[in-house]
mmCIF file of C-alpha atoms in Angstrom:
data_model
loop_
_atom_site.group_PDB
_atom_site.id
_atom_site.type_symbol
_atom_site.label_atom_id
_atom_site.label_comp_id
_atom_site.label_asym_id
_atom_site.label_seq_id
_atom_site.Cartn_x
_atom_site.Cartn_y
_atom_site.Cartn_z
ATOM 1 C CA UNK A 1 -3.918 188.380 147.618
ATOM 2 C CA UNK A 2 -3.828 187.095 150.975
ATOM 3 C CA UNK A 3 -4.816 189.592 154.109
ATOM 4 C CA UNK A 4 -2.014 191.050 155.981
ATOM 5 C CA UNK A 5 -3.749 190.772 159.201
ATOM 6 C CA UNK A 6 -5.175 187.267 159.468
ATOM 7 C CA UNK A 7 -3.756 185.567 156.503
ATOM 8 C CA UNK A 8 -6.951 184.742 154.813
ATOM 9 C CA UNK A 9 -7.684 184.121 150.991
ATOM 10 C CA UNK A 10 -8.836 187.660 150.281
ATOM 11 C CA UNK A 11 -12.034 187.776 147.590
ATOM 12 C CA UNK A 12 -12.915 190.160 145.551
ATOM 13 C CA UNK A 13 -15.957 192.088 145.911
ATOM 14 C CA UNK A 14 -17.520 194.579 143.396
ATOM 15 C CA UNK A 15 -18.869 197.477 145.332
ATOM 16 C CA UNK A 16 -21.105 199.453 142.371
ATOM 17 C CA UNK A 17 -18.418 200.071 139.405
ATOM 18 C CA UNK A 18 -14.931 199.125 141.709
ATOM 19 C CA UNK A 19 -13.653 196.049 142.718
ATOM 20 C CA UNK A 20 -12.587 195.571 146.172
ATOM 21 C CA UNK A 21 -10.414 192.871 148.190
ATOM 22 C CA UNK A 22 -12.041 191.670 151.643
ATOM 23 C CA UNK A 23 -11.304 189.160 154.275
ATOM 24 C CA UNK A 24 -14.076 187.435 153.626
ATOM 25 C CA UNK A 25 -14.567 185.353 157.179
ATOM 26 C CA UNK A 26 -11.449 185.956 158.587
ATOM 27 C CA UNK A 27 -10.814 188.718 159.828
ATOM 28 C CA UNK A 28 -13.383 191.022 157.454
ATOM 29 C CA UNK A 29 -10.705 193.490 156.381
ATOM 30 C CA UNK A 30 -10.627 195.696 153.589
ATOM 31 C CA UNK A 31 -8.060 195.631 150.194
ATOM 32 C CA UNK A 32 -8.189 199.288 148.590
ATOM 33 C CA UNK A 33 -6.048 199.982 145.381
ATOM 34 C CA UNK A 34 -4.792 203.739 145.247
ATOM 35 C CA UNK A 35 -7.389 206.546 145.246
ATOM 36 C CA UNK A 36 -10.051 203.830 145.347
ATOM 37 C CA UNK A 37 -11.354 204.323 148.747
ATOM 38 C CA UNK A 38 -12.400 207.747 148.229
ATOM 39 C CA UNK A 39 -15.040 206.367 146.543
ATOM 40 C CA UNK A 40 -16.086 204.961 149.585
ATOM 41 C CA UNK A 41 -15.419 207.627 152.950
ATOM 42 C CA UNK A 42 -18.477 209.589 152.931
ATOM 43 C CA UNK A 43 -21.976 209.038 154.287
ATOM 44 C CA UNK A 44 -23.737 209.720 151.067
ATOM 45 C CA UNK A 45 -21.458 207.470 148.567
ATOM 46 C CA UNK A 46 -23.778 204.639 148.569
ATOM 47 C CA UNK A 47 -21.659 201.850 147.305
ATOM 48 C CA UNK A 48 -20.244 201.740 150.652
ATOM 49 C CA UNK A 49 -22.478 200.301 152.354
ATOM 50 C CA UNK A 50 -21.981 196.929 150.902
ATOM 51 C CA UNK A 51 -18.691 197.016 152.583
ATOM 52 C CA UNK A 52 -19.753 197.559 155.902
ATOM 53 C CA UNK A 53 -21.062 194.304 157.050
ATOM 54 C CA UNK A 54 -18.537 191.856 155.484
ATOM 55 C CA UNK A 55 -19.041 188.176 157.489
ATOM 56 C CA UNK A 56 -16.514 187.989 159.721
ATOM 57 C CA UNK A 57 -14.367 185.333 162.211
ATOM 58 C CA UNK A 58 -15.033 186.434 165.808
ATOM 59 C CA UNK A 59 -12.755 183.767 167.195
ATOM 60 C CA UNK A 60 -9.822 185.427 165.080
ATOM 61 C CA UNK A 61 -7.600 187.634 167.226
ATOM 62 C CA UNK A 62 -5.757 190.255 165.841
ATOM 63 C CA UNK A 63 -2.812 192.200 166.694
ATOM 64 C CA UNK A 64 -2.937 195.629 165.767
ATOM 65 C CA UNK A 65 0.299 196.992 166.971
ATOM 66 C CA UNK A 66 1.876 194.597 164.472
ATOM 67 C CA UNK A 67 3.451 196.965 161.489
ATOM 68 C CA UNK A 68 1.646 194.602 157.822
ATOM 69 C CA UNK A 69 2.793 194.102 155.016
ATOM 70 C CA UNK A 70 1.091 195.380 151.443
ATOM 71 C CA UNK A 71 -0.905 191.585 150.567
ATOM 72 C CA UNK A 72 -0.290 193.716 146.479
ATOM 73 C CA UNK A 73 3.350 194.389 146.663
ATOM 74 C CA UNK A 74 4.763 191.846 149.629
ATOM 75 C CA UNK A 75 8.137 192.903 149.670
ATOM 76 C CA UNK A 76 5.827 196.938 151.297
ATOM 77 C CA UNK A 77 5.584 197.086 154.616
ATOM 78 C CA UNK A 78 2.501 199.581 154.954
ATOM 79 C CA UNK A 79 2.575 203.108 156.927
ATOM 80 C CA UNK A 80 0.133 203.851 159.712
ATOM 81 C CA UNK A 81 -1.053 206.659 159.823
ATOM 82 C CA UNK A 82 -4.104 208.699 161.409
ATOM 83 C CA UNK A 83 -6.708 208.783 158.204
ATOM 84 C CA UNK A 84 -7.633 212.677 158.902
ATOM 85 C CA UNK A 85 -6.897 215.768 160.595
ATOM 86 C CA UNK A 86 -9.433 214.484 163.412
ATOM 87 C CA UNK A 87 -6.587 211.717 164.260
ATOM 88 C CA UNK A 88 -9.402 208.742 165.509
ATOM 89 C CA UNK A 89 -9.040 206.542 162.957
ATOM 90 C CA UNK A 90 -5.878 204.971 161.710
ATOM 91 C CA UNK A 91 -5.258 203.258 158.099
ATOM 92 C CA UNK A 92 -2.137 201.199 156.759
ATOM 93 C CA UNK A 93 -0.814 203.112 154.007
ATOM 94 C CA UNK A 94 1.367 201.292 150.800
ATOM 95 C CA UNK A 95 4.055 203.799 150.149
ATOM 96 C CA UNK A 96 4.650 201.501 146.575
ATOM 97 C CA UNK A 97 1.465 200.729 145.425
ATOM 98 C CA UNK A 98 -0.597 203.805 147.286
ATOM 99 C CA UNK A 99 -3.380 201.216 148.384
ATOM 100 C CA UNK A 100 -5.122 201.008 151.811
ATOM 101 C CA UNK A 101 -5.819 198.158 154.464
ATOM 102 C CA UNK A 102 -8.707 199.369 156.906
ATOM 103 C CA UNK A 103 -9.523 196.680 159.466
ATOM 104 C CA UNK A 104 -13.055 195.792 160.673
ATOM 105 C CA UNK A 105 -14.852 198.684 161.455
ATOM 106 C CA UNK A 106 -12.651 201.603 160.453
ATOM 107 C CA UNK A 107 -14.748 202.096 157.227
ATOM 108 C CA UNK A 108 -17.682 202.367 158.925
ATOM 109 C CA UNK A 109 -16.212 205.170 161.528
ATOM 110 C CA UNK A 110 -14.262 207.123 158.800
ATOM 111 C CA UNK A 111 -17.557 207.747 157.150
ATOM 112 C CA UNK A 112 -19.090 209.244 159.620
ATOM 113 C CA UNK A 113 -16.116 211.617 160.338
ATOM 114 C CA UNK A 114 -17.054 213.659 157.264
ATOM 115 C CA UNK A 115 -20.144 214.243 155.175
ATOM 116 C CA UNK A 116 -17.929 216.027 152.241
ATOM 117 C CA UNK A 117 -13.932 216.031 150.419
ATOM 118 C CA UNK A 118 -15.337 219.897 151.534
ATOM 119 C CA UNK A 119 -15.903 219.456 155.181
ATOM 120 C CA UNK A 120 -12.639 217.161 155.123
ATOM 121 C CA UNK A 121 -10.364 219.605 153.574
ATOM 122 C CA UNK A 122 -11.286 222.168 156.229
ATOM 123 C CA UNK A 123 -10.654 220.636 158.955
ATOM 124 C CA UNK A 124 -7.632 219.508 157.435
ATOM 125 C CA UNK A 125 -6.238 223.320 156.860
ATOM 126 C CA UNK A 126 -7.892 224.346 160.384
ATOM 127 C CA UNK A 127 -5.795 221.782 162.170
ATOM 128 C CA UNK A 128 -2.307 222.751 159.806
ATOM 129 C CA UNK A 129 -3.280 226.161 160.582
ATOM 130 C CA UNK A 130 -3.506 225.703 164.638
ATOM 131 C CA UNK A 131 -0.551 223.693 164.384
ATOM 132 C CA UNK A 132 2.111 225.122 162.313
ATOM 133 C CA UNK A 133 0.533 227.941 160.635
ATOM 134 C CA UNK A 134 2.643 230.786 162.445
ATOM 135 C CA UNK A 135 5.746 228.849 161.903
ATOM 136 C CA UNK A 136 4.732 228.159 157.787
ATOM 137 C CA UNK A 137 3.658 231.078 157.873
ATOM 138 C CA UNK A 138 6.928 233.158 159.331
ATOM 139 C CA UNK A 139 8.810 230.809 156.533
ATOM 140 C CA UNK A 140 7.382 232.131 153.641
ATOM 141 C CA UNK A 141 8.176 235.172 154.289
ATOM 142 C CA UNK A 142 12.009 234.886 154.601
ATOM 143 C CA UNK A 143 12.333 234.386 150.475
ATOM 144 C CA UNK A 144 12.964 231.220 148.539
ATOM 145 C CA UNK A 145 14.991 229.463 151.100
ATOM 146 C CA UNK A 146 11.784 229.993 153.617
ATOM 147 C CA UNK A 147 9.380 228.899 151.267
ATOM 148 C CA UNK A 148 11.838 226.074 150.511
ATOM 149 C CA UNK A 149 12.114 225.239 154.163
ATOM 150 C CA UNK A 150 8.378 224.982 154.036
ATOM 151 C CA UNK A 151 8.279 222.808 151.442
ATOM 152 C CA UNK A 152 10.612 220.073 153.040
ATOM 153 C CA UNK A 153 8.133 220.247 156.021
ATOM 154 C CA UNK A 154 4.780 219.640 154.082
ATOM 155 C CA UNK A 155 7.023 216.936 152.178
ATOM 156 C CA UNK A 156 7.662 215.221 156.017
ATOM 157 C CA UNK A 157 4.213 215.412 156.457
ATOM 158 C CA UNK A 158 3.011 212.959 154.265
ATOM 159 C CA UNK A 159 4.085 210.623 156.207
ATOM 160 C CA UNK A 160 1.867 211.236 159.277
ATOM 161 C CA UNK A 161 -1.370 212.143 156.531
ATOM 162 C CA UNK A 162 -2.891 210.794 153.716
ATOM 163 C CA UNK A 163 -1.141 213.450 150.769
ATOM 164 C CA UNK A 164 -4.471 214.540 149.714
ATOM 165 C CA UNK A 165 -4.889 216.362 153.027
ATOM 166 C CA UNK A 166 -2.127 218.404 152.560
ATOM 167 C CA UNK A 167 -2.166 221.185 151.367
ATOM 168 C CA UNK A 168 0.358 222.994 148.074
#
């Protein structure tokens, strides 16, 4: 596989029990297959430490505004969205295979956002409650039709946030 950001060949690297594809010597980006990133996204998950200092070519200039193609599903353009309700880190996710591309430094920033999965979920609940809470609550009181609309909104939001941050 080649790096979607700089075209450099990705190298398979073991981090604990997981094999991660790394752009070693290129832009230092990381490719996580579906669900793998959840094993490295919190500071207490020690295996992730080895992925924080990937050797990179400092002379490379990466266009972060460019949409990236999935390194695994080359026909798929990845969706860019915020990693969490804090909206401080944008990641690229393949809608076909569910993999994630992280640019250099993004894993370190993600690991600093929340200490635990429970803390992350609570932040997402607060965010959605603040933004849509009253509207969703009103829809749910409108019976089956309102509930269907509320579910559609949740379905649409999955493109804005990783699906495991959306309740129900």
